[in-house]
Short mmCIF file of C-alpha atoms in Angstrom, two decimals:
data_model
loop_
_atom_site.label_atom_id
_atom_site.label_comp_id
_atom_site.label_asym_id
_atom_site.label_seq_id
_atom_site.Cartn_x
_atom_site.Cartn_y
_atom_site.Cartn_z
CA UNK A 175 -8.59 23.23 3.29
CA UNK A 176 -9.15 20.58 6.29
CA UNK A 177 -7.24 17.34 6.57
CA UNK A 178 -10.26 15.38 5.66
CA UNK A 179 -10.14 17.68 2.45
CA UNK A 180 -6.72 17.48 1.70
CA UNK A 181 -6.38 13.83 2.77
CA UNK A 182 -8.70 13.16 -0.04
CA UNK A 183 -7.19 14.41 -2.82
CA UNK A 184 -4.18 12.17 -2.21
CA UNK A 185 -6.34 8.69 -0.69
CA UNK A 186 -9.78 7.72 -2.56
CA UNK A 187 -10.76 6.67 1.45
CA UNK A 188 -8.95 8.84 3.85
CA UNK A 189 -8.17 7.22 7.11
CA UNK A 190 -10.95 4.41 5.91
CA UNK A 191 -9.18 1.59 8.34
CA UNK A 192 -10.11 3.90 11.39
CA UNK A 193 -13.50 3.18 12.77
CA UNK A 194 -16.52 4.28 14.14
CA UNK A 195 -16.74 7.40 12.73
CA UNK A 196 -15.99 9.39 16.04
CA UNK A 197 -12.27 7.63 15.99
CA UNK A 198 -11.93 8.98 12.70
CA UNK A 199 -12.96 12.53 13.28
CA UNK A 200 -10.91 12.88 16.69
CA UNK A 201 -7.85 11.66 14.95
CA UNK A 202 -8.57 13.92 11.71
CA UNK A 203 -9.00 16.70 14.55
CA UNK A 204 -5.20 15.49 16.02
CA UNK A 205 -3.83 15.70 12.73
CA UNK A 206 -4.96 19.52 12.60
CA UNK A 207 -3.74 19.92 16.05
CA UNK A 208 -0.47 18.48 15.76
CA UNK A 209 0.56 20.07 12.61
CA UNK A 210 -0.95 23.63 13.73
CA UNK A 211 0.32 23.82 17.27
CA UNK A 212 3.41 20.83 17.91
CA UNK A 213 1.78 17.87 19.89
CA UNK A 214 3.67 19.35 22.99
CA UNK A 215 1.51 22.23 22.74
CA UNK A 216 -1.86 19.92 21.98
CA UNK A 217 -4.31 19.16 24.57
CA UNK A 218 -7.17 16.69 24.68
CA UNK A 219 -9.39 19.13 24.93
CA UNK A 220 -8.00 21.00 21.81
CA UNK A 221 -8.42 17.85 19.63
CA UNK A 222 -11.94 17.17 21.22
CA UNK A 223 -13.29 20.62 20.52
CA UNK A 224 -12.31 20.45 16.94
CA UNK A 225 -13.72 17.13 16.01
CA UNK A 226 -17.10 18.49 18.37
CA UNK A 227 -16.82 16.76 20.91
CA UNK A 228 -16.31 16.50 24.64
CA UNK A 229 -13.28 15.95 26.44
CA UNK A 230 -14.87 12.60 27.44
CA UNK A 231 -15.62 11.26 24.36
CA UNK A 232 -11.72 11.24 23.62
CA UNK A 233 -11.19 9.00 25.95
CA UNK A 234 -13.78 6.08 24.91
CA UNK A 235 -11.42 5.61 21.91
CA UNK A 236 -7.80 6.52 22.67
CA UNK A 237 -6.36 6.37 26.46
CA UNK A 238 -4.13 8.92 25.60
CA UNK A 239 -2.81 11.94 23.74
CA UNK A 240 0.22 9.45 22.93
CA UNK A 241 -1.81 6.92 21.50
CA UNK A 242 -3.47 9.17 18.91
CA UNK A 243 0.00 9.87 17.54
CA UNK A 244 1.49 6.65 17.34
CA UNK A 245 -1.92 5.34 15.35
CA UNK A 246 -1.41 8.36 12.77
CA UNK A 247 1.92 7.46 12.76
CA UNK A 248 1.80 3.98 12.47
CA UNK A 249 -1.08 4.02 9.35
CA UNK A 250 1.10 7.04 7.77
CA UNK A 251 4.24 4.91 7.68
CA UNK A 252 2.38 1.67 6.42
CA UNK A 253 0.79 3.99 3.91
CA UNK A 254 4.25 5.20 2.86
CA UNK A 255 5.84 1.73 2.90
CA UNK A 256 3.08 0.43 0.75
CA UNK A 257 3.26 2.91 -1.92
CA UNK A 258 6.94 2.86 -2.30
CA UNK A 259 6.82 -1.22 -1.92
CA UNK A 260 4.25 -0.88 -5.15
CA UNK A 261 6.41 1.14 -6.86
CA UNK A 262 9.92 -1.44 -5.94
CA UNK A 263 8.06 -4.57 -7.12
CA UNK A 264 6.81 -3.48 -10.42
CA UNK A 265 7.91 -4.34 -13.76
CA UNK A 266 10.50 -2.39 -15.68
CA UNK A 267 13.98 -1.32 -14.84
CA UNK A 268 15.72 0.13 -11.75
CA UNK A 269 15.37 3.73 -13.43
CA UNK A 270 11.98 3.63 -14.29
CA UNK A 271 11.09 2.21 -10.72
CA UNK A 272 13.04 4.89 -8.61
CA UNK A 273 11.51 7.14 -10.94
CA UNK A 274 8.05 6.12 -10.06
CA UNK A 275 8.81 5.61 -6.48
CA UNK A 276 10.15 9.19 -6.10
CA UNK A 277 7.28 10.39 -7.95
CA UNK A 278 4.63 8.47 -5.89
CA UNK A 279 6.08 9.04 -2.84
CA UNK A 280 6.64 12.86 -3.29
CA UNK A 281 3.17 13.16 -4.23
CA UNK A 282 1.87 11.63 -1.31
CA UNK A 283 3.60 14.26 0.91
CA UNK A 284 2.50 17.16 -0.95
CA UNK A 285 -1.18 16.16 -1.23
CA UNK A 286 -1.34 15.08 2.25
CA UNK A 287 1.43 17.60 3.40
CA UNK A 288 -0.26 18.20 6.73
CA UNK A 289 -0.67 14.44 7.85
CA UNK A 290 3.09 14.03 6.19
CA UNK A 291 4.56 16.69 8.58
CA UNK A 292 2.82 15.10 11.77
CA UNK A 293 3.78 11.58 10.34
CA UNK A 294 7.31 12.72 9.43
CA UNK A 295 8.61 15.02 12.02
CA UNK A 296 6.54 14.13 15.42
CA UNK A 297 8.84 10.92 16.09
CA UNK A 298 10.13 12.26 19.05
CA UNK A 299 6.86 12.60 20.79
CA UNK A 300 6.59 9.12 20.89
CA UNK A 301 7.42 7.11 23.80
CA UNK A 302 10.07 4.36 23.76
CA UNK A 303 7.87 1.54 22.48
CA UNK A 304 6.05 3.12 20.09
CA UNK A 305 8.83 5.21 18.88
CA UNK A 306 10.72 1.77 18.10
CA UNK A 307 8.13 0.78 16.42
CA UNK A 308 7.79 3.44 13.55
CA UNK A 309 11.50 3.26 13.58
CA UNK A 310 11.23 -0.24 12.16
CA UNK A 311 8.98 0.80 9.79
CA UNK A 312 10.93 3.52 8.51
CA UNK A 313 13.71 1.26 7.98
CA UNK A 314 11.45 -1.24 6.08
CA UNK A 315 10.61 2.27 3.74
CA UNK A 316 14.60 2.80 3.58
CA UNK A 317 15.28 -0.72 2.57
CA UNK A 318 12.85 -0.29 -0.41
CA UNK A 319 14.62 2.65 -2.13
CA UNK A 320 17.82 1.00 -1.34
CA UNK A 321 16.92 -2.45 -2.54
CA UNK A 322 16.06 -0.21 -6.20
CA UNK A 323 19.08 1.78 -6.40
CA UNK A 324 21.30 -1.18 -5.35
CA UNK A 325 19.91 -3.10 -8.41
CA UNK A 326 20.33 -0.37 -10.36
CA UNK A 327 24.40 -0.19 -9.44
CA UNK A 328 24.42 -3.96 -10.38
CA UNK A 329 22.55 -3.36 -13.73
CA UNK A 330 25.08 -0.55 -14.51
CA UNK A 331 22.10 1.53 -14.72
CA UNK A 332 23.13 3.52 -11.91
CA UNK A 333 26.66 5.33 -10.91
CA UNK A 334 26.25 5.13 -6.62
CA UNK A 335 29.35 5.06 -5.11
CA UNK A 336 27.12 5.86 -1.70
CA UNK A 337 24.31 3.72 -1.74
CA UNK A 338 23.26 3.89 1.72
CA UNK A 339 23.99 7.67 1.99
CA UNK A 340 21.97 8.25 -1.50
CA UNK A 341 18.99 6.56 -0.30
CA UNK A 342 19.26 8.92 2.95
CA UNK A 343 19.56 11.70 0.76
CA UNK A 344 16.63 10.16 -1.92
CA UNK A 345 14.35 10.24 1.15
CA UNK A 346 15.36 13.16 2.69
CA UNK A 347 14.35 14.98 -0.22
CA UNK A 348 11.26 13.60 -0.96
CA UNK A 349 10.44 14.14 3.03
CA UNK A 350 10.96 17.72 3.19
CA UNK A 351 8.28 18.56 0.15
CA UNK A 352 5.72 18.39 3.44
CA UNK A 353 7.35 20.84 5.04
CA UNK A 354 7.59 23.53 1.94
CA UNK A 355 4.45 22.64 -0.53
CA UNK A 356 1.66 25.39 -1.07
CA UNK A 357 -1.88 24.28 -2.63
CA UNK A 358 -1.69 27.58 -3.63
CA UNK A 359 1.82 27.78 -5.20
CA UNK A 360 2.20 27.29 -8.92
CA UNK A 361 3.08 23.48 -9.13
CA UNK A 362 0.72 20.73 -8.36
CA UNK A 363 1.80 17.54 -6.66
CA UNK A 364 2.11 15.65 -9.83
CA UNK A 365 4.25 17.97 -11.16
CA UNK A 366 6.63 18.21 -7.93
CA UNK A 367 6.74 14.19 -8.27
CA UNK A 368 7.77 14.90 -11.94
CA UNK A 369 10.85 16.80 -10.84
CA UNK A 370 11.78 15.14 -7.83
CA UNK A 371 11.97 12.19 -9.90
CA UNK A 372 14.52 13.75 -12.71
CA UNK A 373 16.67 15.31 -9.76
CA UNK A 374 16.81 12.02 -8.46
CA UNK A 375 17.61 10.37 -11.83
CA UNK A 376 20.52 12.70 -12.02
CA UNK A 377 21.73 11.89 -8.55
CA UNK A 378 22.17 8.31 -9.21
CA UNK A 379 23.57 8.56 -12.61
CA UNK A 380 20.93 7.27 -14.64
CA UNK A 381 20.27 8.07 -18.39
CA UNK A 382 16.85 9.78 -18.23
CA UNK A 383 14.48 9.28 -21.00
CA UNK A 384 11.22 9.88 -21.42
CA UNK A 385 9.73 6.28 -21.17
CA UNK A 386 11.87 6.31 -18.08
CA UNK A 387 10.14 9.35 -16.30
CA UNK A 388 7.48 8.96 -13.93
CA UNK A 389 3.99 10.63 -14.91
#
């Protein structure tokens, strides 16, 4: 399955904010690359070759290997932020938030797995300025969980004696299902969301239900 493929069972529009067309193909092509061979072990030329083109052509949209990865890395952690920030500000209670927010957010890694691991685990690679600037953005996506489970301690919903360590270990967990998940394996991503959510339901304390589950 490509990353265009896979991409789009998780996003109706895949990479939609990246235009013209040959942007989006060479950075669908670094995804593949990245996640295949380490962006160490990347060239240009590999990530030209796979979206068709020439070596050139790279270069009329991104200046360097560098800058492909921080834009994948940048929309990836905006996309993340968002869909956690969706599930935060909704209505209902801190349990059937986190619940939704675990769920949501652990299906987003396992349906895009392979733009999750290059998202998640290339940090590194970055350069100082970019690299500080994901690492805002990850602590915006920390903040969110935290702000839920926090309310939840208040609310009495929630037994957290931890909260910052719990929201480490919250996104830790939801993190790693792009490392391990398996189209092919015998859970889907809805129902890996499903039980990421009730683990995570248990590790705070909360009384699960089933109104308080995430589909």
């Amino acid at each position: 399955m490509s990353t265009a493929e896979e991409t789009a069972g998780a996003e109706a529009q895949p990479w939609g904010e990246v235009t013209p067309d040959a942007a989006r193909r060479l950075l669908l092509a670094a995804v593949e690359a990245f996640a295949e061979r380490g962006y160490h072990a990347t060239t240009t030329r590999d990530i030209a070759g796979r979206a068709g083109m020439s070596p050139a052509a790279l270069y009329i949209h991104y200046k360097t290997k560098e800058e492909l990865l921080h834009r994948i890395s940048r929309i990836g952690h905006e996309k993340a932020l968002d869909i956690l920030r969706t599930a935060a500000r909704a209505e209902g209670s801190p349990t059937r938030r986190l619940a939704e927010a675990v769920s949501s957010f652990v299906r987003w890694h396992a349906g895009g797995r392979t733009t999750a691991r290059v998202v998640q685990y290339e940090l590194d690679s970055l350069g100082p300025d970019a690299r500080a600037e994901i690492i805002a953005l990850r602590r915006l996506v920390d903040a969110e969980v935290r702000g839920i489970i926090e309310e939840g301690v208040r609310s009495g919903e929630f037994d957290v004696p931890d909260v910052r360590g719990t929201t480490l270990a919250v996104l830790s967990l939801c993190i790693d299902v792009a490392r391990w998940f398996n189209v092919n394996g015998s859970r889907t991503p809805e129902e890996v969301g499903a039980l990421y959510a009730d683990l995570v339901l248990r590790m705070v304390g909360a009384e699960r239900t089933d109104t308080a589950r995430a589909e």
